[in-house]
PDB file of C-alpha atoms in Angstrom:
ATOM      1  CA  GLY Y 281      45.736 111.562 127.432  1.00 47.00           C
ATOM      2  CA  ALA Y 282      42.852 112.397 129.804  1.00 51.00           C
ATOM      3  CA  GLY Y 283      44.465 110.389 132.641  1.00 57.00           C
ATOM      4  CA  VAL Y 284      47.595 112.578 132.661  1.00 58.00           C
ATOM      5  CA  PRO Y 285      47.482 115.371 135.258  1.00 64.00           C
ATOM      6  CA  PRO Y 286      47.620 118.916 133.815  1.00 66.00           C
ATOM      7  CA  ALA Y 287      50.873 119.573 135.706  1.00 69.00           C
ATOM      8  CA  ALA Y 288      52.499 116.811 133.651  1.00 68.00           C
ATOM      9  CA  TRP Y 289      51.261 118.395 130.407  1.00 66.00           C
ATOM     10  CA  ARG Y 290      52.691 121.717 131.515  1.00 70.00           C
ATOM     11  CA  ARG Y 291      56.116 120.153 132.211  1.00 71.00           C
ATOM     12  CA  VAL Y 292      56.173 118.528 128.764  1.00 68.00           C
ATOM     13  CA  GLU Y 293      55.156 121.805 127.103  1.00 66.00           C
ATOM     14  CA  GLU Y 294      57.862 123.730 128.975  1.00 69.00           C
ATOM     15  CA  SER Y 295      60.510 121.100 128.227  1.00 66.00           C
ATOM     16  CA  ALA Y 296      59.641 121.066 124.555  1.00 57.00           C
ATOM     17  CA  ALA Y 297      59.914 124.836 124.314  1.00 61.00           C
ATOM     18  CA  ALA Y 298      63.441 124.698 125.747  1.00 60.00           C
ATOM     19  CA  CYS Y 299      64.499 121.637 123.769  1.00 60.00           C
ATOM     20  CA  CYS Y 300      65.812 121.600 120.248  1.00 61.00           C
ATOM     21  CA  ASP Y 301      64.978 117.909 119.652  1.00 70.00           C
ATOM     22  CA  GLU Y 302      62.460 117.805 116.804  1.00 75.00           C
ATOM     23  CA  GLY Y 303      60.804 114.595 118.080  1.00 75.00           C
ATOM     24  CA  VAL Y 304      60.044 116.130 121.467  1.00 72.00           C
ATOM     25  CA  GLN Y 305      58.686 119.283 119.844  1.00 73.00           C
ATOM     26  CA  GLN Y 306      56.386 117.211 117.615  1.00 77.00           C
ATOM     27  CA  LEU Y 307      55.123 115.276 120.637  1.00 76.00           C
ATOM     28  CA  ALA Y 308      54.464 118.457 122.599  1.00 74.00           C
ATOM     29  CA  SER Y 309      52.586 120.021 119.687  1.00 75.00           C
ATOM     30  CA  ALA Y 310      50.291 116.967 119.580  1.00 77.00           C
ATOM     31  CA  LEU Y 311      49.335 117.273 123.267  1.00 76.00           C
ATOM     32  CA  VAL Y 312      46.107 118.862 124.391  1.00 70.00           C
ATOM     33  CA  PRO Y 313      46.676 122.301 125.974  1.00 68.00           C
ATOM     34  CA  VAL Y 314      46.432 122.394 129.772  1.00 60.00           C
ATOM     35  CA  ALA Y 315      43.284 124.565 129.773  1.00 57.00           C
ATOM     36  CA  GLU Y 316      41.533 122.156 127.408  1.00 62.00           C
ATOM     37  CA  ALA Y 317      42.650 119.102 129.404  1.00 59.00           C
ATOM     38  CA  ARG Y 318      41.144 120.629 132.539  1.00 54.00           C
ATOM     39  CA  GLY Y 319      37.794 120.799 130.759  1.00 56.00           C
ATOM     40  CA  VAL Y 320      37.502 117.012 130.679  1.00 60.00           C
ATOM     41  CA  LEU Y 321      38.144 116.616 134.401  1.00 63.00           C
ATOM     42  CA  ARG Y 322      35.152 116.194 136.640  1.00 63.00           C
ATOM     43  CA  THR Y 323      35.299 119.231 138.861  1.00 76.00           C
ATOM     44  CA  CYS Y 324      33.114 120.753 141.519  1.00 84.00           C
ATOM     45  CA  SER Y 325      29.904 122.095 139.946  1.00 87.00           C
ATOM     46  CA  HIS Y 326      29.679 124.999 142.396  1.00 87.00           C
ATOM     47  CA  PRO Y 327      31.083 128.005 140.493  1.00 85.00           C
ATOM     48  CA  GLY Y 328      32.235 129.578 143.762  1.00 85.00           C
ATOM     49  CA  CYS Y 329      34.364 126.576 144.765  1.00 84.00           C
ATOM     50  CA  VAL Y 330      37.932 127.430 145.671  1.00 78.00           C
ATOM     51  CA  SER Y 331      38.814 124.029 147.116  1.00 75.00           C
ATOM     52  CA  LEU Y 332      39.713 122.491 143.777  1.00 58.00           C
ATOM     53  CA  ALA Y 333      42.005 125.148 142.364  1.00 52.00           C
ATOM     54  CA  GLY Y 334      44.967 124.158 140.234  1.00 51.00           C
ATOM     55  CA  ASP Y 335      45.619 120.506 139.509  1.00 52.00           C
ATOM     56  CA  SER Y 336      43.834 119.126 142.562  1.00 53.00           C
ATOM     57  CA  GLU Y 337      40.634 118.221 140.677  1.00 52.00           C
ATOM     58  CA  ALA Y 338      42.199 115.025 139.371  1.00 53.00           C
ATOM     59  CA  GLU Y 339      43.618 114.194 142.786  1.00 56.00           C
ATOM     60  CA  ALA Y 340      40.265 114.770 144.519  1.00 52.00           C
ATOM     61  CA  GLU Y 341      38.399 112.507 142.119  1.00 51.00           C
ATOM     62  CA  ALA Y 342      41.048 109.786 142.181  1.00 49.00           C
ATOM     63  CA  GLU Y 343      41.455 109.763 145.958  1.00 50.00           C
ATOM     64  CA  ALA Y 344      38.031 110.419 147.417  1.00 58.00           C
ATOM     65  CA  GLY Y 345      35.637 110.872 144.542  1.00 76.00           C
ATOM     66  CA  LEU Y 346      33.224 113.727 144.173  1.00 85.00           C
ATOM     67  CA  LEU Y 347      29.758 113.861 145.701  1.00 89.00           C
ATOM     68  CA  VAL Y 348      27.050 113.463 143.065  1.00 91.00           C
ATOM     69  CA  CYS Y 349      23.722 115.268 143.194  1.00 94.00           C
ATOM     70  CA  GLY Y 350      21.247 112.594 144.263  1.00 94.00           C
ATOM     71  CA  ARG Y 351      18.452 114.137 142.253  1.00 95.00           C
ATOM     72  CA  CYS Y 352      19.934 114.777 138.788  1.00 94.00           C
ATOM     73  CA  GLY Y 353      23.195 112.852 138.978  1.00 91.00           C
ATOM     74  CA  ALA Y 354      24.865 115.428 136.736  1.00 89.00           C
ATOM     75  CA  ALA Y 355      26.261 117.901 139.249  1.00 91.00           C
ATOM     76  CA  ARG Y 356      29.346 116.885 141.247  1.00 88.00           C
ATOM     77  CA  TYR Y 357      30.781 118.490 144.343  1.00 89.00           C
ATOM     78  CA  CYS Y 358      34.015 118.399 146.305  1.00 86.00           C
ATOM     79  CA  CYS Y 359      32.172 118.709 149.623  1.00 88.00           C
ATOM     80  CA  ALA Y 360      28.719 119.015 151.179  1.00 92.00           C
ATOM     81  CA  GLY Y 361      29.269 122.753 151.692  1.00 92.00           C
ATOM     82  CA  CYS Y 362      29.682 123.362 147.958  1.00 91.00           C
ATOM     83  CA  GLN Y 363      26.669 121.179 147.234  1.00 94.00           C
ATOM     84  CA  ALA Y 364      24.470 123.178 149.640  1.00 95.00           C
ATOM     85  CA  ALA Y 365      25.771 126.528 148.371  1.00 95.00           C
ATOM     86  CA  HIS Y 366      25.170 125.573 144.730  1.00 94.00           C
ATOM     87  CA  TRP Y 367      21.668 124.319 145.588  1.00 95.00           C
ATOM     88  CA  ARG Y 368      20.807 127.657 147.194  1.00 95.00           C
ATOM     89  CA  ALA Y 369      22.470 129.592 144.349  1.00 94.00           C
ATOM     90  CA  GLY Y 370      20.171 128.112 141.710  1.00 94.00           C
ATOM     91  CA  HIS Y 371      20.839 124.435 141.143  1.00 94.00           C
ATOM     92  CA  LYS Y 372      17.533 123.773 142.914  1.00 94.00           C
ATOM     93  CA  LYS Y 373      15.661 125.372 139.987  1.00 94.00           C
ATOM     94  CA  ALA Y 374      17.873 123.853 137.270  1.00 93.00           C
ATOM     95  CA  CYS Y 375      18.052 120.342 138.745  1.00 94.00           C
ATOM     96  CA  VAL Y 376      16.094 117.866 136.643  1.00 93.00           C
ATOM     97  CA  PRO Y 377      15.390 114.494 138.298  1.00 93.00           C
ATOM     98  CA  ARG Y 378      16.900 111.568 136.448  1.00 87.00           C
ATOM     99  CA  GLY Y 379      14.642 108.940 135.202  1.00 78.00           C
TER     100      GLY Y 379
END
């Protein structure tokens, strides 16, 4: 399920709500909610990022990949601007070198 874009989940949920087919409703009830599915996507670590709004997180990672913090390897960024802004906003103090 984690490889399915949130927009696809949303379409299934909406279709199931409008459908009277019991099998489709059972399938939709077994799906992970869109908000929860977004939580497993690797998104930009900068809380102020507006570049990856909506469903574009999955597209950004699949197409270009996210930049990884070279020091800790845990933080990921959509662009160098977000990486620099997050560093100045406090990641510098929280960043623990890997190793």
